[in-house]
Amino acid sequence: MDEQLARGAAVEARARVAAVAGGADALVEAVRVRVGRIGDGTVLAQVNAEVNGRRIRVQETAADLGEALDRLADGLRGRIAAVTAGWSPRPWPRRVRGRGLAATAPAPQTPRPLAEVPCDGGSLSIVRRKRVDLVRCSPDAAARTMDAMDFDIHLFTDPVTGTDAVVYRVGPTGYRLARTAAAGPPLRPAVPFTLSPCGAPELTEERAVGRLSAAELPFLFFAHPATGRGRVLYRRFDGRLGLIVAAS
């Protein structure tokens, strides 16, 4: 997307988002809008905002700008309504407009034993590392944050077990909980979790890239061998990899 077109697209995107926010029965502020093209020319449109003080994110892709902004506006209306009305489980697989139910990405598979997975990541490389302060919260709260931010996986610290953990989107219920060390299910959860029976594998970054590549996973939760802290390796829209690690 050339510079002039990018400026025009950003102006149009901000206007569409402002119209949705202005018509909402909620306080929508701290709005940031991003529009660009990714690898194959697909348009990526994203908005981050706060709705009544709660952070949300909506991210949509389409073949052309008009469709991407239509989807972004629809998604933002839906996210504002969901956040202000109270949480309920998102459909799984995710509902795609006009096409019934369809998954947006391949469901994570059960990893094979490490010895069976080649460690050559091929052309995949980690191009972005995010150091984040992990929130200590219940798995229920983590799932609600994941939904509000339109993530497929969310890394946090479970205060009951004291371990780093993730919630992520996968069947059959659409919500799965995994921790760095195996533990029992949370008490009386509101979210319909399935539970990973195993702790996260301890892997170096190189071996994590190899496992994700070999198993064709959209993301991988693993633990650092030296610290035991949880990390998430994920595929970006451009096909390269990002890594989320705890800041401390």
mmCIF file of C-alpha atoms in Angstrom:
data_model
loop_
_atom_site.group_PDB
_atom_site.id
_atom_site.type_symbol
_atom_site.label_atom_id
_atom_site.label_comp_id
_atom_site.label_asym_id
_atom_site.label_seq_id
_atom_site.Cartn_x
_atom_site.Cartn_y
_atom_site.Cartn_z
ATOM 1 C CA MET A 1 0.000 0.000 0.000
ATOM 2 C CA ASP A 2 1.709 3.232 -1.152
ATOM 3 C CA GLU A 3 2.010 6.181 1.228
ATOM 4 C CA GLN A 4 -0.811 8.273 -0.244
ATOM 5 C CA LEU A 5 -3.206 5.326 -0.353
ATOM 6 C CA ALA A 6 -2.212 4.346 3.176
ATOM 7 C CA ARG A 7 -3.016 7.855 4.460
ATOM 8 C CA GLY A 8 -6.406 7.795 2.747
ATOM 9 C CA ALA A 9 -7.182 4.335 4.095
ATOM 10 C CA ALA A 10 -6.235 5.395 7.629
ATOM 11 C CA VAL A 11 -8.481 8.464 7.418
ATOM 12 C CA GLU A 12 -11.401 6.361 6.163
ATOM 13 C CA ALA A 13 -10.817 3.718 8.824
ATOM 14 C CA ARG A 14 -10.715 6.303 11.624
ATOM 15 C CA ALA A 15 -13.942 7.868 10.345
ATOM 16 C CA ARG A 16 -15.717 4.482 10.291
ATOM 17 C CA VAL A 17 -14.502 3.638 13.779
ATOM 18 C CA ALA A 18 -15.459 7.098 15.106
ATOM 19 C CA ALA A 19 -18.983 6.681 13.727
ATOM 20 C CA VAL A 20 -19.394 3.339 15.499
ATOM 21 C CA ALA A 21 -17.915 4.661 18.746
ATOM 22 C CA GLY A 22 -20.050 7.811 18.620
ATOM 23 C CA GLY A 23 -23.231 5.786 18.259
ATOM 24 C CA ALA A 24 -22.457 3.396 21.093
ATOM 25 C CA ASP A 25 -24.242 3.455 24.455
ATOM 26 C CA ALA A 26 -20.866 3.235 26.160
ATOM 27 C CA LEU A 27 -17.765 5.318 26.729
ATOM 28 C CA VAL A 28 -15.313 4.443 23.946
ATOM 29 C CA GLU A 29 -11.906 6.094 24.285
ATOM 30 C CA ALA A 30 -8.156 5.602 23.769
ATOM 31 C CA VAL A 31 -8.949 4.548 20.187
ATOM 32 C CA ARG A 32 -6.063 3.481 17.924
ATOM 33 C CA VAL A 33 -6.672 2.370 14.331
ATOM 34 C CA ARG A 34 -4.269 0.541 12.033
ATOM 35 C CA VAL A 35 -4.694 -0.333 8.341
ATOM 36 C CA GLY A 36 -2.158 -2.020 6.061
ATOM 37 C CA ARG A 37 -1.484 -4.869 3.703
ATOM 38 C CA ILE A 38 0.089 -8.187 4.589
ATOM 39 C CA GLY A 39 2.064 -10.742 2.563
ATOM 40 C CA ASP A 40 -0.361 -11.661 -0.215
ATOM 41 C CA GLY A 41 -1.911 -8.197 -0.513
ATOM 42 C CA THR A 42 -4.722 -8.891 1.953
ATOM 43 C CA VAL A 43 -5.907 -5.783 3.810
ATOM 44 C CA LEU A 44 -5.526 -5.912 7.606
ATOM 45 C CA ALA A 45 -7.653 -3.505 9.669
ATOM 46 C CA GLN A 46 -7.336 -3.274 13.441
ATOM 47 C CA VAL A 47 -8.722 -1.105 16.212
ATOM 48 C CA ASN A 48 -7.689 -1.013 19.870
ATOM 49 C CA ALA A 49 -9.815 0.919 22.335
ATOM 50 C CA GLU A 50 -11.207 1.077 25.844
ATOM 51 C CA VAL A 51 -14.927 0.514 26.389
ATOM 52 C CA ASN A 52 -16.121 1.677 29.793
ATOM 53 C CA GLY A 53 -12.508 1.328 30.930
ATOM 54 C CA ARG A 54 -12.007 -2.195 29.563
ATOM 55 C CA ARG A 55 -9.452 -2.809 26.825
ATOM 56 C CA ILE A 56 -10.708 -4.372 23.593
ATOM 57 C CA ARG A 57 -9.244 -5.190 20.201
ATOM 58 C CA VAL A 58 -10.903 -6.010 16.888
ATOM 59 C CA GLN A 59 -8.866 -7.280 13.934
ATOM 60 C CA GLU A 60 -10.228 -8.157 10.498
ATOM 61 C CA THR A 61 -8.810 -9.075 7.099
ATOM 62 C CA ALA A 62 -10.302 -8.960 3.605
ATOM 63 C CA ALA A 63 -9.266 -8.860 -0.028
ATOM 64 C CA ASP A 64 -10.046 -5.131 -0.366
ATOM 65 C CA LEU A 65 -10.234 -2.069 1.845
ATOM 66 C CA GLY A 66 -14.008 -1.600 1.712
ATOM 67 C CA GLU A 67 -14.766 -5.116 2.873
ATOM 68 C CA ALA A 68 -12.086 -4.957 5.579
ATOM 69 C CA LEU A 69 -13.575 -1.749 6.996
ATOM 70 C CA ASP A 70 -17.123 -3.160 6.812
ATOM 71 C CA ARG A 71 -15.941 -6.147 8.824
ATOM 72 C CA LEU A 72 -14.042 -3.917 11.253
ATOM 73 C CA ALA A 73 -17.104 -1.742 11.883
ATOM 74 C CA ASP A 74 -19.344 -4.797 12.378
ATOM 75 C CA GLY A 75 -16.777 -6.430 14.645
ATOM 76 C CA LEU A 76 -16.398 -3.278 16.740
ATOM 77 C CA ARG A 77 -20.166 -2.963 17.206
ATOM 78 C CA GLY A 78 -20.323 -6.592 18.296
ATOM 79 C CA ARG A 79 -17.374 -6.266 20.670
ATOM 80 C CA ILE A 80 -18.802 -3.132 22.312
ATOM 81 C CA ALA A 81 -22.147 -4.880 22.774
ATOM 82 C CA ALA A 82 -20.478 -7.995 24.196
ATOM 83 C CA VAL A 83 -18.346 -6.061 26.671
ATOM 84 C CA THR A 84 -21.197 -3.875 27.925
ATOM 85 C CA ALA A 85 -23.770 -6.699 28.108
ATOM 86 C CA GLY A 86 -21.631 -9.067 30.162
ATOM 87 C CA TRP A 87 -19.560 -12.056 29.123
ATOM 88 C CA SER A 88 -20.865 -15.201 27.449
ATOM 89 C CA PRO A 89 -18.861 -17.914 25.652
ATOM 90 C CA ARG A 90 -17.948 -17.124 22.058
ATOM 91 C CA PRO A 91 -19.160 -19.619 19.441
ATOM 92 C CA TRP A 92 -16.625 -22.258 18.429
ATOM 93 C CA PRO A 93 -15.674 -22.604 15.647
ATOM 94 C CA ARG A 94 -15.950 -18.866 15.138
ATOM 95 C CA ARG A 95 -18.933 -17.616 13.163
ATOM 96 C CA VAL A 96 -17.940 -16.170 9.769
ATOM 97 C CA ARG A 97 -20.352 -13.718 8.138
ATOM 98 C CA GLY A 98 -22.560 -15.379 5.567
ATOM 99 C CA ARG A 99 -20.871 -18.755 5.869
ATOM 100 C CA GLY A 100 -22.239 -20.263 9.057
ATOM 101 C CA LEU A 101 -19.603 -21.587 11.419
ATOM 102 C CA ALA A 102 -16.011 -21.902 10.328
ATOM 103 C CA ALA A 103 -12.688 -21.919 12.132
ATOM 104 C CA THR A 104 -10.411 -18.953 11.449
ATOM 105 C CA ALA A 105 -7.239 -20.988 11.901
ATOM 106 C CA PRO A 106 -6.258 -24.652 12.169
ATOM 107 C CA ALA A 107 -7.037 -26.002 15.620
ATOM 108 C CA PRO A 108 -3.926 -26.689 17.703
ATOM 109 C CA GLN A 109 -2.994 -30.348 17.480
ATOM 110 C CA THR A 110 -1.730 -32.534 20.292
ATOM 111 C CA PRO A 111 2.079 -32.197 20.085
ATOM 112 C CA ARG A 112 3.992 -35.356 19.335
ATOM 113 C CA PRO A 113 6.783 -36.416 21.710
ATOM 114 C CA LEU A 114 9.768 -34.129 21.273
ATOM 115 C CA ALA A 115 12.024 -36.931 20.002
ATOM 116 C CA GLU A 116 9.667 -37.425 17.052
ATOM 117 C CA VAL A 117 9.716 -33.757 16.017
ATOM 118 C CA PRO A 118 12.529 -32.438 13.814
ATOM 119 C CA CYS A 119 14.206 -29.384 15.302
ATOM 120 C CA ASP A 120 14.942 -27.602 12.021
ATOM 121 C CA GLY A 121 12.599 -24.606 11.825
ATOM 122 C CA GLY A 122 13.366 -24.159 8.136
ATOM 123 C CA SER A 123 12.719 -20.611 6.954
ATOM 124 C CA LEU A 124 10.642 -19.678 10.019
ATOM 125 C CA SER A 125 12.211 -17.072 12.269
ATOM 126 C CA ILE A 126 11.227 -15.051 15.323
ATOM 127 C CA VAL A 127 10.954 -11.444 14.191
ATOM 128 C CA ARG A 128 9.229 -9.936 17.221
ATOM 129 C CA ARG A 129 9.591 -10.508 20.953
ATOM 130 C CA LYS A 130 7.000 -9.079 23.326
ATOM 131 C CA ARG A 131 7.974 -8.789 26.974
ATOM 132 C CA VAL A 132 4.796 -8.428 29.020
ATOM 133 C CA ASP A 133 3.946 -8.186 32.705
ATOM 134 C CA LEU A 134 1.776 -11.246 33.212
ATOM 135 C CA VAL A 135 -1.458 -10.550 35.062
ATOM 136 C CA ARG A 136 -2.231 -12.781 38.051
ATOM 137 C CA CYS A 137 -5.853 -13.688 37.523
ATOM 138 C CA SER A 138 -8.268 -16.594 37.425
ATOM 139 C CA PRO A 139 -8.610 -18.672 34.252
ATOM 140 C CA ASP A 140 -12.141 -17.228 33.906
ATOM 141 C CA ALA A 141 -10.764 -13.673 33.886
ATOM 142 C CA ALA A 142 -8.042 -14.680 31.419
ATOM 143 C CA ALA A 143 -10.641 -16.163 29.055
ATOM 144 C CA ARG A 144 -12.700 -12.983 29.185
ATOM 145 C CA THR A 145 -9.619 -10.899 28.394
ATOM 146 C CA MET A 146 -8.812 -13.230 25.495
ATOM 147 C CA ASP A 147 -12.308 -12.713 24.099
ATOM 148 C CA ALA A 148 -12.293 -8.930 24.572
ATOM 149 C CA MET A 149 -8.939 -8.634 22.819
ATOM 150 C CA ASP A 150 -9.891 -11.075 20.030
ATOM 151 C CA PHE A 151 -6.914 -13.307 20.800
ATOM 152 C CA ASP A 152 -6.779 -17.055 20.148
ATOM 153 C CA ILE A 153 -4.398 -17.574 23.088
ATOM 154 C CA HIS A 154 -3.677 -15.558 26.241
ATOM 155 C CA LEU A 155 -0.732 -15.941 28.639
ATOM 156 C CA PHE A 156 -1.218 -15.160 32.348
ATOM 157 C CA THR A 157 -0.240 -16.354 35.831
ATOM 158 C CA ASP A 158 -2.664 -18.566 37.740
ATOM 159 C CA PRO A 159 -2.658 -17.341 41.371
ATOM 160 C CA VAL A 160 -4.043 -20.616 42.761
ATOM 161 C CA THR A 161 -1.197 -22.778 41.443
ATOM 162 C CA GLY A 162 1.416 -20.010 41.130
ATOM 163 C CA THR A 163 2.241 -21.204 37.607
ATOM 164 C CA ASP A 164 2.210 -19.442 34.257
ATOM 165 C CA ALA A 165 -0.713 -20.618 32.175
ATOM 166 C CA VAL A 166 -2.616 -20.052 28.952
ATOM 167 C CA VAL A 167 -6.198 -20.184 27.854
ATOM 168 C CA TYR A 168 -6.705 -20.786 24.161
ATOM 169 C CA ARG A 169 -9.361 -21.387 21.547
ATOM 170 C CA VAL A 170 -9.826 -25.002 20.544
ATOM 171 C CA GLY A 171 -12.634 -27.574 20.435
ATOM 172 C CA PRO A 172 -14.770 -29.118 21.691
ATOM 173 C CA THR A 173 -15.909 -26.248 23.957
ATOM 174 C CA GLY A 174 -13.769 -23.490 22.437
ATOM 175 C CA TYR A 175 -11.796 -22.896 25.659
ATOM 176 C CA ARG A 176 -8.821 -24.890 26.923
ATOM 177 C CA LEU A 177 -6.579 -24.285 29.933
ATOM 178 C CA ALA A 178 -2.920 -25.335 30.115
ATOM 179 C CA ARG A 179 -0.273 -24.589 32.733
ATOM 180 C CA THR A 180 3.506 -24.902 32.914
ATOM 181 C CA ALA A 181 2.971 -27.634 35.533
ATOM 182 C CA ALA A 182 0.058 -30.051 35.429
ATOM 183 C CA ALA A 183 -2.706 -29.231 37.915
ATOM 184 C CA GLY A 184 -6.371 -29.932 38.500
ATOM 185 C CA PRO A 185 -9.277 -28.009 37.034
ATOM 186 C CA PRO A 186 -10.228 -24.596 38.446
ATOM 187 C CA LEU A 187 -12.986 -24.563 41.066
ATOM 188 C CA ARG A 188 -16.463 -23.730 39.759
ATOM 189 C CA PRO A 189 -15.393 -21.992 36.543
ATOM 190 C CA ALA A 190 -17.937 -19.971 34.565
ATOM 191 C CA VAL A 191 -16.064 -20.775 31.362
ATOM 192 C CA PRO A 192 -16.524 -24.272 29.853
ATOM 193 C CA PHE A 193 -12.848 -25.225 29.953
ATOM 194 C CA THR A 194 -11.273 -28.433 28.864
ATOM 195 C CA LEU A 195 -8.019 -29.070 30.699
ATOM 196 C CA SER A 196 -4.611 -30.011 29.329
ATOM 197 C CA PRO A 197 -3.487 -33.041 31.389
ATOM 198 C CA CYS A 198 0.228 -32.267 30.914
ATOM 199 C CA GLY A 199 2.496 -29.410 31.862
ATOM 200 C CA ALA A 200 4.042 -27.283 29.134
ATOM 201 C CA PRO A 201 7.114 -28.834 27.462
ATOM 202 C CA GLU A 202 10.465 -27.274 28.374
ATOM 203 C CA LEU A 203 12.022 -26.111 25.107
ATOM 204 C CA THR A 204 14.692 -23.756 23.880
ATOM 205 C CA GLU A 205 13.529 -21.185 21.343
ATOM 206 C CA GLU A 206 15.171 -23.180 18.550
ATOM 207 C CA ARG A 207 13.366 -26.381 19.503
ATOM 208 C CA ALA A 208 10.080 -24.514 19.968
ATOM 209 C CA VAL A 209 10.355 -23.118 16.437
ATOM 210 C CA GLY A 210 11.110 -26.622 15.174
ATOM 211 C CA ARG A 211 8.112 -28.148 16.907
ATOM 212 C CA LEU A 212 5.693 -25.451 15.750
ATOM 213 C CA SER A 213 6.991 -25.766 12.189
ATOM 214 C CA ALA A 214 6.927 -29.555 12.048
ATOM 215 C CA ALA A 215 3.438 -29.858 13.550
ATOM 216 C CA GLU A 216 2.062 -26.888 11.546
ATOM 217 C CA LEU A 217 0.674 -25.300 14.714
ATOM 218 C CA PRO A 218 -0.712 -21.737 14.817
ATOM 219 C CA PHE A 219 0.914 -21.228 18.235
ATOM 220 C CA LEU A 220 2.826 -23.141 20.900
ATOM 221 C CA PHE A 221 2.866 -22.779 24.692
ATOM 222 C CA PHE A 222 6.147 -23.884 26.269
ATOM 223 C CA ALA A 223 8.379 -23.268 29.279
ATOM 224 C CA HIS A 224 11.911 -21.873 29.312
ATOM 225 C CA PRO A 225 14.292 -24.652 30.417
ATOM 226 C CA ALA A 226 16.290 -22.405 32.773
ATOM 227 C CA THR A 227 13.478 -20.471 34.448
ATOM 228 C CA GLY A 228 10.380 -22.617 33.936
ATOM 229 C CA ARG A 229 8.463 -19.486 32.929
ATOM 230 C CA GLY A 230 5.767 -19.810 30.299
ATOM 231 C CA ARG A 231 6.174 -18.496 26.765
ATOM 232 C CA VAL A 232 3.975 -18.369 23.679
ATOM 233 C CA LEU A 233 5.353 -18.731 20.162
ATOM 234 C CA TYR A 234 2.844 -17.723 17.501
ATOM 235 C CA ARG A 235 2.488 -17.223 13.755
ATOM 236 C CA ARG A 236 2.032 -13.665 12.581
ATOM 237 C CA PHE A 237 -0.101 -12.616 9.614
ATOM 238 C CA ASP A 238 3.076 -12.287 7.521
ATOM 239 C CA GLY A 239 3.963 -15.956 8.160
ATOM 240 C CA ARG A 240 6.882 -15.203 10.442
ATOM 241 C CA LEU A 241 6.921 -15.766 14.190
ATOM 242 C CA GLY A 242 6.392 -13.733 17.305
ATOM 243 C CA LEU A 243 7.315 -14.684 20.873
ATOM 244 C CA ILE A 244 5.591 -13.564 24.083
ATOM 245 C CA VAL A 245 7.667 -13.822 27.267
ATOM 246 C CA ALA A 246 7.157 -12.724 30.856
ATOM 247 C CA ALA A 247 8.847 -9.397 31.650
ATOM 248 C CA SER A 248 10.018 -10.658 35.045
#
